[in-house]
PDB file of C-alpha atoms in Angstrom:
ATOM      1  CA  GLN A 229      -2.005   8.234 -15.817  1.00 92.00           C
ATOM      2  CA  VAL A 230      -1.529   9.202 -12.159  1.00 95.00           C
ATOM      3  CA  GLN A 231       1.308  10.511 -10.052  1.00 97.00           C
ATOM      4  CA  LEU A 232       1.608   9.149  -6.514  1.00 98.00           C
ATOM      5  CA  VAL A 233       3.248  10.570  -3.387  1.00 98.00           C
ATOM      6  CA  GLU A 234       3.482   8.657  -0.109  1.00 97.00           C
ATOM      7  CA  SER A 235       3.767  10.234   3.324  1.00 97.00           C
ATOM      8  CA  GLY A 236       3.377   9.327   6.971  1.00 97.00           C
ATOM      9  CA  GLY A 237       6.371   7.129   7.560  1.00 97.00           C
ATOM     10  CA  GLY A 238       8.651   7.437  10.535  1.00 97.00           C
ATOM     11  CA  THR A 239      10.350   5.677  13.412  1.00 97.00           C
ATOM     12  CA  VAL A 240       8.109   4.108  16.020  1.00 97.00           C
ATOM     13  CA  GLN A 241       8.324   1.585  18.818  1.00 98.00           C
ATOM     14  CA  PRO A 242       6.937  -1.956  18.668  1.00 98.00           C
ATOM     15  CA  GLY A 243       3.210  -1.933  19.322  1.00 98.00           C
ATOM     16  CA  ASP A 244       2.719   1.582  17.981  1.00 98.00           C
ATOM     17  CA  SER A 245       0.503   2.604  15.080  1.00 98.00           C
ATOM     18  CA  LEU A 246       1.066   4.616  11.925  1.00 98.00           C
ATOM     19  CA  ARG A 247      -1.102   5.734   9.054  1.00 98.00           C
ATOM     20  CA  LEU A 248       0.501   6.070   5.662  1.00 98.00           C
ATOM     21  CA  SER A 249      -1.040   8.221   2.958  1.00 98.00           C
ATOM     22  CA  CYS A 250      -0.784   7.964  -0.807  1.00 98.00           C
ATOM     23  CA  ALA A 251      -1.848  11.144  -2.573  1.00 98.00           C
ATOM     24  CA  ALA A 252      -2.649  10.972  -6.269  1.00 97.00           C
ATOM     25  CA  SER A 253      -2.801  13.576  -8.993  1.00 94.00           C
ATOM     26  CA  GLY A 254      -3.572  13.363 -12.671  1.00 93.00           C
ATOM     27  CA  ASP A 255      -6.324  11.095 -13.895  1.00 91.00           C
ATOM     28  CA  THR A 256      -9.570  10.267 -12.055  1.00 92.00           C
ATOM     29  CA  PHE A 257      -8.259   8.277  -9.115  1.00 93.00           C
ATOM     30  CA  SER A 258     -11.399   6.215  -8.590  1.00 94.00           C
ATOM     31  CA  ASN A 259     -10.636   4.553 -11.929  1.00 95.00           C
ATOM     32  CA  TYR A 260      -7.455   3.047 -10.448  1.00 96.00           C
ATOM     33  CA  ARG A 261      -7.056   0.169  -8.059  1.00 96.00           C
ATOM     34  CA  THR A 262      -4.206   0.869  -5.661  1.00 97.00           C
ATOM     35  CA  THR A 263      -1.836  -1.361  -3.787  1.00 97.00           C
ATOM     36  CA  TRP A 264       0.666  -1.019  -0.974  1.00 98.00           C
ATOM     37  CA  PHE A 265       3.951  -2.856  -1.222  1.00 98.00           C
ATOM     38  CA  ARG A 266       6.932  -2.824   1.092  1.00 98.00           C
ATOM     39  CA  GLN A 267      10.585  -3.608   0.672  1.00 98.00           C
ATOM     40  CA  ALA A 268      13.005  -4.371   3.461  1.00 96.00           C
ATOM     41  CA  PRO A 269      16.764  -4.171   2.899  1.00 92.00           C
ATOM     42  CA  GLY A 270      18.021  -7.135   0.942  1.00 94.00           C
ATOM     43  CA  LYS A 271      14.525  -8.500   0.306  1.00 96.00           C
ATOM     44  CA  ASP A 272      12.118  -8.536  -2.609  1.00 95.00           C
ATOM     45  CA  ARG A 273       9.238  -6.120  -2.800  1.00 96.00           C
ATOM     46  CA  GLU A 274       6.344  -7.626  -0.833  1.00 96.00           C
ATOM     47  CA  PHE A 275       2.620  -7.166  -1.375  1.00 97.00           C
ATOM     48  CA  VAL A 276       0.792  -5.685   1.620  1.00 98.00           C
ATOM     49  CA  ALA A 277      -2.738  -4.659   0.624  1.00 97.00           C
ATOM     50  CA  ILE A 278      -4.911  -3.661  -2.322  1.00 97.00           C
ATOM     51  CA  ILE A 279      -8.085  -1.631  -2.600  1.00 97.00           C
ATOM     52  CA  SER A 280     -10.481  -1.318  -5.509  1.00 96.00           C
ATOM     53  CA  GLY A 281     -11.163   2.009  -7.177  1.00 95.00           C
ATOM     54  CA  SER A 282     -14.419   2.480  -5.304  1.00 95.00           C
ATOM     55  CA  GLY A 283     -12.985   1.265  -2.025  1.00 94.00           C
ATOM     56  CA  ALA A 284     -15.605  -1.460  -1.746  1.00 95.00           C
ATOM     57  CA  SER A 285     -13.146  -4.349  -2.097  1.00 95.00           C
ATOM     58  CA  ILE A 286      -9.890  -4.918  -0.286  1.00 95.00           C
ATOM     59  CA  PHE A 287      -7.403  -7.756   0.036  1.00 95.00           C
ATOM     60  CA  ILE A 288      -4.795  -7.897   2.780  1.00 96.00           C
ATOM     61  CA  ALA A 289      -1.657 -10.022   2.874  1.00 95.00           C
ATOM     62  CA  ASP A 290      -1.703 -12.830   5.424  1.00 95.00           C
ATOM     63  CA  SER A 291       1.483 -11.488   6.985  1.00 94.00           C
ATOM     64  CA  VAL A 292      -0.288  -8.314   8.171  1.00 97.00           C
ATOM     65  CA  LYS A 293      -3.935  -9.370   8.285  1.00 97.00           C
ATOM     66  CA  GLY A 294      -5.597  -8.305  11.507  1.00 97.00           C
ATOM     67  CA  ARG A 295      -3.054  -5.510  12.056  1.00 98.00           C
ATOM     68  CA  PHE A 296      -3.143  -3.483   8.821  1.00 98.00           C
ATOM     69  CA  THR A 297      -6.066  -2.134   6.885  1.00 97.00           C
ATOM     70  CA  VAL A 298      -6.405  -0.134   3.688  1.00 98.00           C
ATOM     71  CA  SER A 299      -8.935   2.561   2.839  1.00 98.00           C
ATOM     72  CA  ARG A 300      -9.396   5.397   0.398  1.00 97.00           C
ATOM     73  CA  ASP A 301     -11.079   8.768   0.058  1.00 97.00           C
ATOM     74  CA  ASN A 302     -11.553   9.503  -3.609  1.00 96.00           C
ATOM     75  CA  ALA A 303     -12.775  13.010  -2.828  1.00 96.00           C
ATOM     76  CA  LYS A 304      -9.262  13.636  -1.519  1.00 96.00           C
ATOM     77  CA  ASN A 305      -7.558  11.475  -4.172  1.00 97.00           C
ATOM     78  CA  SER A 306      -5.930   9.500  -1.398  1.00 98.00           C
ATOM     79  CA  VAL A 307      -5.391   5.942  -0.249  1.00 98.00           C
ATOM     80  CA  TYR A 308      -4.376   5.104   3.302  1.00 98.00           C
ATOM     81  CA  LEU A 309      -2.637   2.223   5.047  1.00 98.00           C
ATOM     82  CA  LYS A 310      -3.389   2.038   8.760  1.00 98.00           C
ATOM     83  CA  MET A 311      -0.831  -0.063  10.566  1.00 98.00           C
ATOM     84  CA  ASN A 312      -1.461  -1.189  14.125  1.00 98.00           C
ATOM     85  CA  SER A 313       0.594  -3.298  16.540  1.00 98.00           C
ATOM     86  CA  LEU A 314       3.734  -2.660  14.535  1.00 98.00           C
ATOM     87  CA  LYS A 315       6.585  -5.139  14.804  1.00 97.00           C
ATOM     88  CA  PRO A 316      10.289  -4.787  13.999  1.00 97.00           C
ATOM     89  CA  GLU A 317       9.747  -7.045  10.983  1.00 96.00           C
ATOM     90  CA  ASP A 318       7.426  -4.400   9.526  1.00 97.00           C
ATOM     91  CA  THR A 319      10.462  -2.172   9.005  1.00 98.00           C
ATOM     92  CA  ALA A 320      10.673  -1.371   5.295  1.00 98.00           C
ATOM     93  CA  VAL A 321      10.156   1.262   2.652  1.00 98.00           C
ATOM     94  CA  TYR A 322       6.458   1.348   1.856  1.00 98.00           C
ATOM     95  CA  TYR A 323       5.264   2.123  -1.654  1.00 98.00           C
ATOM     96  CA  CYS A 324       1.860   2.734  -3.146  1.00 98.00           C
ATOM     97  CA  ALA A 325       1.230   1.659  -6.709  1.00 98.00           C
ATOM     98  CA  SER A 326      -1.728   1.983  -9.040  1.00 97.00           C
ATOM     99  CA  VAL A 327      -3.045   0.569 -12.266  1.00 95.00           C
ATOM    100  CA  SER A 328      -5.979   1.632 -14.395  1.00 91.00           C
ATOM    101  CA  GLY A 329      -9.095  -0.390 -13.740  1.00 87.00           C
ATOM    102  CA  GLY A 330     -11.025  -0.089 -10.517  1.00 82.00           C
ATOM    103  CA  VAL A 331     -12.059  -3.699 -10.046  1.00 85.00           C
ATOM    104  CA  LEU A 332      -9.791  -6.164  -8.276  1.00 85.00           C
ATOM    105  CA  PRO A 333      -8.624  -8.917 -10.641  1.00 82.00           C
ATOM    106  CA  PRO A 334      -9.722 -12.410  -9.627  1.00 80.00           C
ATOM    107  CA  SER A 335      -6.170 -13.692  -9.683  1.00 82.00           C
ATOM    108  CA  SER A 336      -4.291 -13.098  -6.447  1.00 80.00           C
ATOM    109  CA  ARG A 337      -1.080 -13.566  -8.392  1.00 84.00           C
ATOM    110  CA  SER A 338      -1.944 -10.543 -10.539  1.00 86.00           C
ATOM    111  CA  ARG A 339      -2.903  -8.464  -7.524  1.00 88.00           C
ATOM    112  CA  MET A 340       0.333  -9.230  -5.726  1.00 91.00           C
ATOM    113  CA  ASN A 341       2.764  -8.893  -8.630  1.00 93.00           C
ATOM    114  CA  PRO A 342       4.660  -5.564  -8.629  1.00 94.00           C
ATOM    115  CA  ASN A 343       5.015  -5.845 -12.399  1.00 93.00           C
ATOM    116  CA  SER A 344       1.229  -5.399 -12.690  1.00 92.00           C
ATOM    117  CA  TYR A 345       1.504  -1.741 -11.633  1.00 95.00           C
ATOM    118  CA  PRO A 346       2.845   0.985 -13.912  1.00 96.00           C
ATOM    119  CA  TYR A 347       2.493   3.904 -11.492  1.00 97.00           C
ATOM    120  CA  TRP A 348       4.534   4.131  -8.301  1.00 98.00           C
ATOM    121  CA  GLY A 349       5.294   6.608  -5.581  1.00 98.00           C
ATOM    122  CA  GLN A 350       8.773   7.285  -4.270  1.00 97.00           C
ATOM    123  CA  GLY A 351       8.232   5.361  -1.039  1.00 98.00           C
ATOM    124  CA  THR A 352       8.181   6.262   2.644  1.00 98.00           C
ATOM    125  CA  GLN A 353      10.394   4.677   5.299  1.00 98.00           C
ATOM    126  CA  VAL A 354       8.849   2.918   8.274  1.00 98.00           C
ATOM    127  CA  THR A 355      11.201   1.840  11.044  1.00 98.00           C
ATOM    128  CA  VAL A 356       9.981  -0.117  14.049  1.00 98.00           C
ATOM    129  CA  SER A 357      12.578  -0.261  16.774  1.00 96.00           C
ATOM    130  CA  SER A 358      12.818  -0.136  20.527  1.00 93.00           C
TER     131      SER A 358
END
């Protein structure tokens, strides 16, 4: 199993950028595919991006495609979410989540379902406001 800790959130203005980090400890992190979710007040948890254990494969939600990207550095046991051109609607608590198995499942439904992930961080708040 792995333990996850997010960092990098904050309050920014529309159009700004942020990079979130997800630091892992425990098991060999490259054996885990990792996903970013976000949850705005009063809304369901929303899939943002997923990256395979090796980092070779990624899948980005349509709602943030072209603005967000995901990467990882397994030497540092970390996954990153780079967010550009931030909008007020990106305001949410951002979570990283992992599951054993480095390869992305073929089903997008499985990738995007929060119930597919047993390991979660505590979340980091991102607020986009002028």
